[in-house]
Amino acid sequence: MKSTNVTWHESNVTKEHRQELNNHKSPVLWFTGLSGSGKSTVSVALEKALHERGIHSYRLDGDNVRHGLNKNLGFSPEDRTENIRRIGEVAKLMNDAGLVTLTAFISPYREDRDQVRELLEEGEFIEVYVKCSLEECEKRDPKGLYEKARSGEIKGFTGIDAPYEEPNSPEVVVETDRQTLDESVETIINHLVENKLI
Ligand SMILES: Nc1ncnc2c1ncn2[C@@H]1O[C@H](COP(=O)(O)OS(=O)(=O)O)[C@@H](OP(=O)(O)O)[C@H]1O
Ligand SMILES: Nc1ncnc2c1ncn2[C@@H]1O[C@H](COP(=O)(O)OP(=O)(O)O)[C@@H](O)[C@H]1O
C-alpha cells in the first residue's frame, strides 16, 4: 500500500442491512473460460433471468471495464493480473452494495481468481467455469480473433500462445459445448437457490 494515514469510516447501513432490504444475498458470480466459451452469452441470459425474479444485479464485462477503468491495460501476464485485481475490488464494492455481481472475464490465472476469492467472505465467491473445448471455441470464433491468433496477427492469445488455467474446484461448471443456453442458466440458478443466496 502506498497511501498511509488513511482510516476506514464505518457506515451505519451495512451490507447485511442492504441484503435484508433486497431479500437476497450478494454473491459474486465469477465467470471464467476461454474466449468464445460463452461467458458473455451465459452471463447476459442469467442477468435477465435474475432481473425477472426481482433480484438486484450488475454485470461487469469488457465493455464497461476494459474500455473504462482498465483501458490502460493490455494482455501481458502482469496486465491481466492487474485487470483481475481491479475487477475483484469493484466486485467487492458491489457485494457490499448488496448486488448480485456477474463478471465475465477470461481470468486465465488460478492464483488471480483465488486472490479475488480471498477478498470476499466464505461462500460469497461463486466460480462459474464456462467449459468449452478449444476446438469448439475456435470453430465459433465470434470475433474472428482465433483466426488472427493462428495467423500470428495477435500475439499472446489465450489458448493459442498464452495459458488458460482451469479451475480446480469451481462452485459451478457449465459445459456450453454440451448444454443449451437455457440449461446453463438453470444450472446456475439452481446453485444459487440451493445455497440460499437468492
Ligand atoms: N491476447 C488476447 N488474449 C485473450 N483475449 C484477447 C486478447 N486480445 C484481445 N482479446 C479480447 O479481449 C477479451 C479478453 O479480455 P479479458 O479482460 O476477459 O481478459 S483477461 O481476463 O485479462 O485475460 C476477449 O474477449 P472474450 O472473447 O469475450 O473472452 C477478446 O475478445
Ligand atoms: N450453449 C451455448 N451457450 C453459450 N453460447 C453458445 C452456446 N452455443 C453456441 N454459443 C455461441 O458461442 C458464442 C460465445 O461467445 P461469447 O458469449 O462472446 O463468449 P465469451 O464471452 O466467453 O468470449 C456466441 O456466439 C454464442 O451464441
Coordinates of C-alpha atoms and ligand atoms in Angstrom, one line a residue:
M1 CA 0.0 0.0 0.0
K2 CA 1.4 3.4 -1.0
S3 CA -1.1 5.5 0.9
T4 CA -0.6 6.0 4.7
N5 CA -2.7 7.7 7.3
V6 CA -5.9 6.5 5.7
T7 CA -8.7 5.4 8.0
W8 CA -11.8 3.3 7.3
H9 CA -15.0 5.1 8.2
E10 CA -17.8 2.7 9.0
S11 CA -21.3 3.2 7.6
N12 CA -24.5 2.9 9.7
V13 CA -26.1 1.0 6.9
T14 CA -24.3 -2.3 6.4
K15 CA -24.1 -5.0 3.7
E16 CA -26.4 -7.1 5.9
H17 CA -29.0 -4.3 6.1
R18 CA -28.9 -4.0 2.3
Q19 CA -29.2 -7.7 1.7
E20 CA -32.2 -7.7 4.1
L21 CA -33.9 -4.9 2.2
N22 CA -33.2 -6.7 -1.1
N23 CA -34.3 -10.1 0.3
H24 CA -31.3 -11.8 -1.2
K25 CA -27.6 -12.2 -0.7
S26 CA -24.9 -10.5 -2.8
P27 CA -22.6 -13.2 -4.2
V28 CA -20.1 -12.6 -6.9
L29 CA -20.6 -14.9 -9.8
W30 CA -17.2 -15.1 -11.4
F31 CA -17.4 -16.5 -14.9
T32 CA -14.1 -17.8 -16.3
G33 CA -13.3 -19.6 -19.5
L34 CA -11.7 -19.3 -22.9
S35 CA -12.6 -16.6 -25.4
G36 CA -15.7 -17.7 -27.2
S37 CA -16.6 -20.2 -24.5
G38 CA -19.9 -18.3 -23.7
K39 CA -19.1 -16.2 -20.6
S40 CA -20.9 -13.1 -22.1
T41 CA -23.8 -15.1 -23.6
V42 CA -24.5 -17.0 -20.4
S43 CA -24.0 -14.1 -18.0
V44 CA -26.3 -11.9 -20.1
A45 CA -29.0 -14.5 -20.1
L46 CA -28.6 -15.1 -16.4
E47 CA -28.7 -11.4 -15.7
K48 CA -32.1 -11.2 -17.5
A49 CA -33.4 -14.2 -15.6
L50 CA -32.3 -12.7 -12.2
H51 CA -33.8 -9.4 -13.1
E52 CA -37.1 -11.0 -13.9
R53 CA -37.1 -12.6 -10.4
G54 CA -36.7 -9.2 -8.9
I55 CA -33.0 -9.7 -8.0
H56 CA -30.8 -6.6 -8.0
S57 CA -27.7 -7.4 -10.1
Y58 CA -25.0 -5.9 -12.2
R59 CA -22.7 -7.4 -14.8
L60 CA -19.1 -6.4 -15.3
D61 CA -17.5 -7.2 -18.6
G62 CA -15.0 -5.9 -21.1
D63 CA -17.3 -3.2 -22.4
N64 CA -17.6 -1.4 -19.1
V65 CA -14.2 -2.3 -17.7
R66 CA -11.6 -2.7 -20.4
H67 CA -13.0 0.4 -22.2
G68 CA -13.1 2.5 -19.0
L69 CA -11.5 1.7 -15.6
N70 CA -8.9 -0.6 -17.2
K71 CA -8.3 1.0 -20.5
N72 CA -4.6 1.4 -19.7
L73 CA -4.2 -2.4 -19.5
G74 CA -3.2 -4.8 -22.2
F75 CA -2.8 -8.6 -22.3
S76 CA 0.6 -9.2 -20.8
P77 CA 0.5 -11.6 -17.8
E78 CA 1.1 -8.6 -15.5
D79 CA -1.7 -6.6 -17.1
R80 CA -4.1 -9.5 -16.9
T81 CA -3.3 -9.9 -13.2
E82 CA -3.9 -6.2 -12.6
N83 CA -7.1 -6.3 -14.7
I84 CA -8.5 -9.1 -12.5
R85 CA -7.3 -7.5 -9.3
R86 CA -9.2 -4.2 -10.1
I87 CA -12.3 -6.1 -11.2
G88 CA -12.2 -8.1 -8.0
E89 CA -12.1 -4.9 -5.9
V90 CA -15.0 -3.4 -7.9
A91 CA -16.9 -6.7 -7.4
K92 CA -16.3 -6.5 -3.7
L93 CA -17.8 -3.0 -3.6
M94 CA -20.8 -4.3 -5.4
N95 CA -21.0 -7.2 -2.9
D96 CA -21.0 -4.6 -0.1
A97 CA -23.7 -2.6 -2.0
G98 CA -26.0 -5.7 -1.8
L99 CA -25.9 -6.6 -5.5
V100 CA -25.5 -9.9 -7.2
T101 CA -22.5 -9.3 -9.4
L102 CA -21.7 -11.2 -12.6
T103 CA -18.2 -10.8 -14.0
A104 CA -17.3 -12.2 -17.5
F105 CA -13.5 -12.2 -18.0
I106 CA -11.2 -14.9 -19.2
S107 CA -9.2 -14.6 -15.9
P108 CA -6.8 -17.2 -17.1
Y109 CA -4.7 -17.5 -13.9
R110 CA -5.8 -19.6 -11.0
E111 CA -3.9 -17.5 -8.5
D112 CA -5.6 -14.3 -9.6
R113 CA -9.0 -15.8 -9.2
D114 CA -8.1 -17.2 -5.8
Q115 CA -7.0 -13.7 -4.7
V116 CA -10.5 -12.4 -5.5
R117 CA -12.0 -15.3 -3.6
E118 CA -9.9 -14.2 -0.6
L119 CA -11.4 -10.7 -0.8
L120 CA -14.8 -12.0 -0.1
E121 CA -16.5 -13.8 2.8
E122 CA -16.8 -17.6 2.7
G123 CA -19.5 -18.7 0.3
E124 CA -19.7 -15.3 -1.5
F125 CA -17.4 -16.1 -4.4
I126 CA -19.0 -18.4 -6.9
E127 CA -16.6 -19.5 -9.5
V128 CA -18.5 -20.4 -12.7
Y129 CA -16.3 -22.4 -15.1
V130 CA -17.7 -21.9 -18.6
K131 CA -16.2 -25.0 -20.0
C132 CA -15.9 -25.5 -23.8
S133 CA -13.2 -27.2 -25.8
L134 CA -10.7 -25.0 -27.6
E135 CA -11.7 -26.7 -30.8
E136 CA -15.3 -25.6 -30.4
C137 CA -14.3 -22.1 -29.3
E138 CA -12.2 -21.8 -32.4
K139 CA -15.0 -23.1 -34.6
R140 CA -17.3 -20.4 -33.1
D141 CA -14.7 -17.7 -33.3
P142 CA -17.4 -15.0 -32.8
K143 CA -15.0 -12.1 -33.2
G144 CA -12.5 -13.7 -35.7
L145 CA -9.8 -13.5 -33.1
Y146 CA -8.7 -17.1 -33.2
E147 CA -8.1 -16.8 -36.9
K148 CA -5.9 -13.7 -36.2
A149 CA -4.1 -15.5 -33.4
R150 CA -3.4 -18.5 -35.6
S151 CA -2.0 -16.3 -38.4
G152 CA 0.2 -14.5 -35.9
E153 CA -1.6 -11.2 -36.2
I154 CA -2.4 -11.3 -32.5
K155 CA 0.3 -12.5 -30.1
G156 CA -0.3 -14.0 -26.7
F157 CA -3.8 -15.1 -27.3
T158 CA -5.3 -17.3 -24.6
G159 CA -5.5 -20.9 -25.5
I160 CA -3.2 -20.5 -28.5
D161 CA 0.1 -19.0 -27.3
A162 CA -1.0 -17.8 -23.8
P163 CA -2.1 -20.1 -21.0
Y164 CA -5.6 -20.8 -19.5
E165 CA -5.5 -22.5 -16.1
E166 CA -8.7 -24.5 -15.5
P167 CA -10.3 -24.0 -12.1
N168 CA -9.6 -26.9 -9.7
S169 CA -12.8 -26.9 -7.8
P170 CA -15.3 -24.4 -9.2
E171 CA -18.6 -24.0 -7.5
V172 CA -20.5 -24.4 -10.8
V173 CA -19.5 -25.8 -14.2
V174 CA -21.5 -25.2 -17.4
E175 CA -20.5 -27.0 -20.5
T176 CA -21.6 -24.9 -23.4
D177 CA -20.5 -27.4 -26.0
R178 CA -22.9 -29.9 -24.4
Q179 CA -25.6 -27.9 -22.7
T180 CA -28.1 -25.4 -24.2
L181 CA -28.0 -21.8 -23.0
D182 CA -31.2 -22.3 -21.0
E183 CA -29.7 -25.4 -19.3
S184 CA -26.6 -23.4 -18.3
V185 CA -28.8 -20.6 -16.8
E186 CA -30.9 -23.1 -15.0
T187 CA -27.8 -24.9 -13.6
I188 CA -26.5 -21.6 -12.1
I189 CA -29.9 -20.5 -10.7
N190 CA -30.3 -23.9 -9.1
H191 CA -27.0 -23.5 -7.4
L192 CA -28.0 -20.0 -6.1
V193 CA -31.3 -21.3 -4.8
E194 CA -29.9 -24.5 -3.2
N195 CA -27.3 -22.4 -1.3
K196 CA -29.9 -19.8 -0.2
L197 CA -28.2 -17.0 -2.0
I198 CA -31.3 -15.9 -3.8
Ligands
LIG1 N1 -4.3 -11.7 -26.4 C1 -5.6 -11.9 -26.1 N2 -6.0 -12.9 -25.3 C2 -7.3 -13.1 -25.0 N3 -8.3 -12.2 -25.3 C3 -7.9 -11.1 -26.1 C4 -6.6 -10.9 -26.5 N4 -6.6 -9.8 -27.2 C5 -7.8 -9.3 -27.2 N5 -8.7 -10.1 -26.5 C6 -10.1 -9.8 -26.4 O1 -10.2 -9.4 -25.0 C7 -11.1 -10.2 -24.3 C8 -10.5 -10.8 -23.0 O2 -10.4 -9.7 -22.1 P1 -10.4 -10.1 -20.5 O3 -10.4 -8.8 -19.8 O4 -11.5 -11.0 -20.3 O5 -9.0 -10.9 -20.4 S1 -8.2 -11.3 -19.1 O6 -9.2 -11.8 -18.1 O7 -7.5 -10.1 -18.6 O8 -7.3 -12.4 -19.6 C9 -11.5 -11.3 -25.2 O9 -12.9 -11.3 -25.1 P2 -13.8 -12.6 -24.9 O10 -13.8 -13.3 -26.2 O11 -15.1 -12.1 -24.5 O12 -13.3 -13.5 -23.8 C10 -11.0 -11.0 -26.6 O13 -12.1 -10.5 -27.3
LIG2 N1 -24.8 -23.5 -25.5 C1 -24.3 -22.3 -25.7 N2 -24.1 -21.4 -24.6 C2 -23.5 -20.2 -24.8 N3 -23.0 -19.8 -26.0 C3 -23.2 -20.6 -27.1 C4 -23.8 -21.8 -27.0 N4 -23.9 -22.4 -28.2 C5 -23.3 -21.5 -29.1 N5 -23.0 -20.4 -28.4 C6 -22.3 -19.2 -29.1 O1 -21.0 -19.2 -28.6 C7 -20.5 -17.8 -28.7 C8 -19.9 -17.4 -27.3 O2 -19.4 -16.1 -27.4 P1 -19.3 -15.2 -26.1 O3 -20.5 -15.3 -25.3 O4 -18.9 -13.9 -26.6 O5 -18.1 -15.9 -25.4 P2 -17.0 -15.3 -24.4 O6 -17.7 -14.1 -23.6 O7 -16.7 -16.4 -23.4 O8 -15.9 -14.8 -25.2 C9 -21.7 -16.9 -29.0 O9 -21.7 -16.6 -30.4 C10 -22.9 -17.9 -28.7 O10 -24.0 -17.6 -29.5

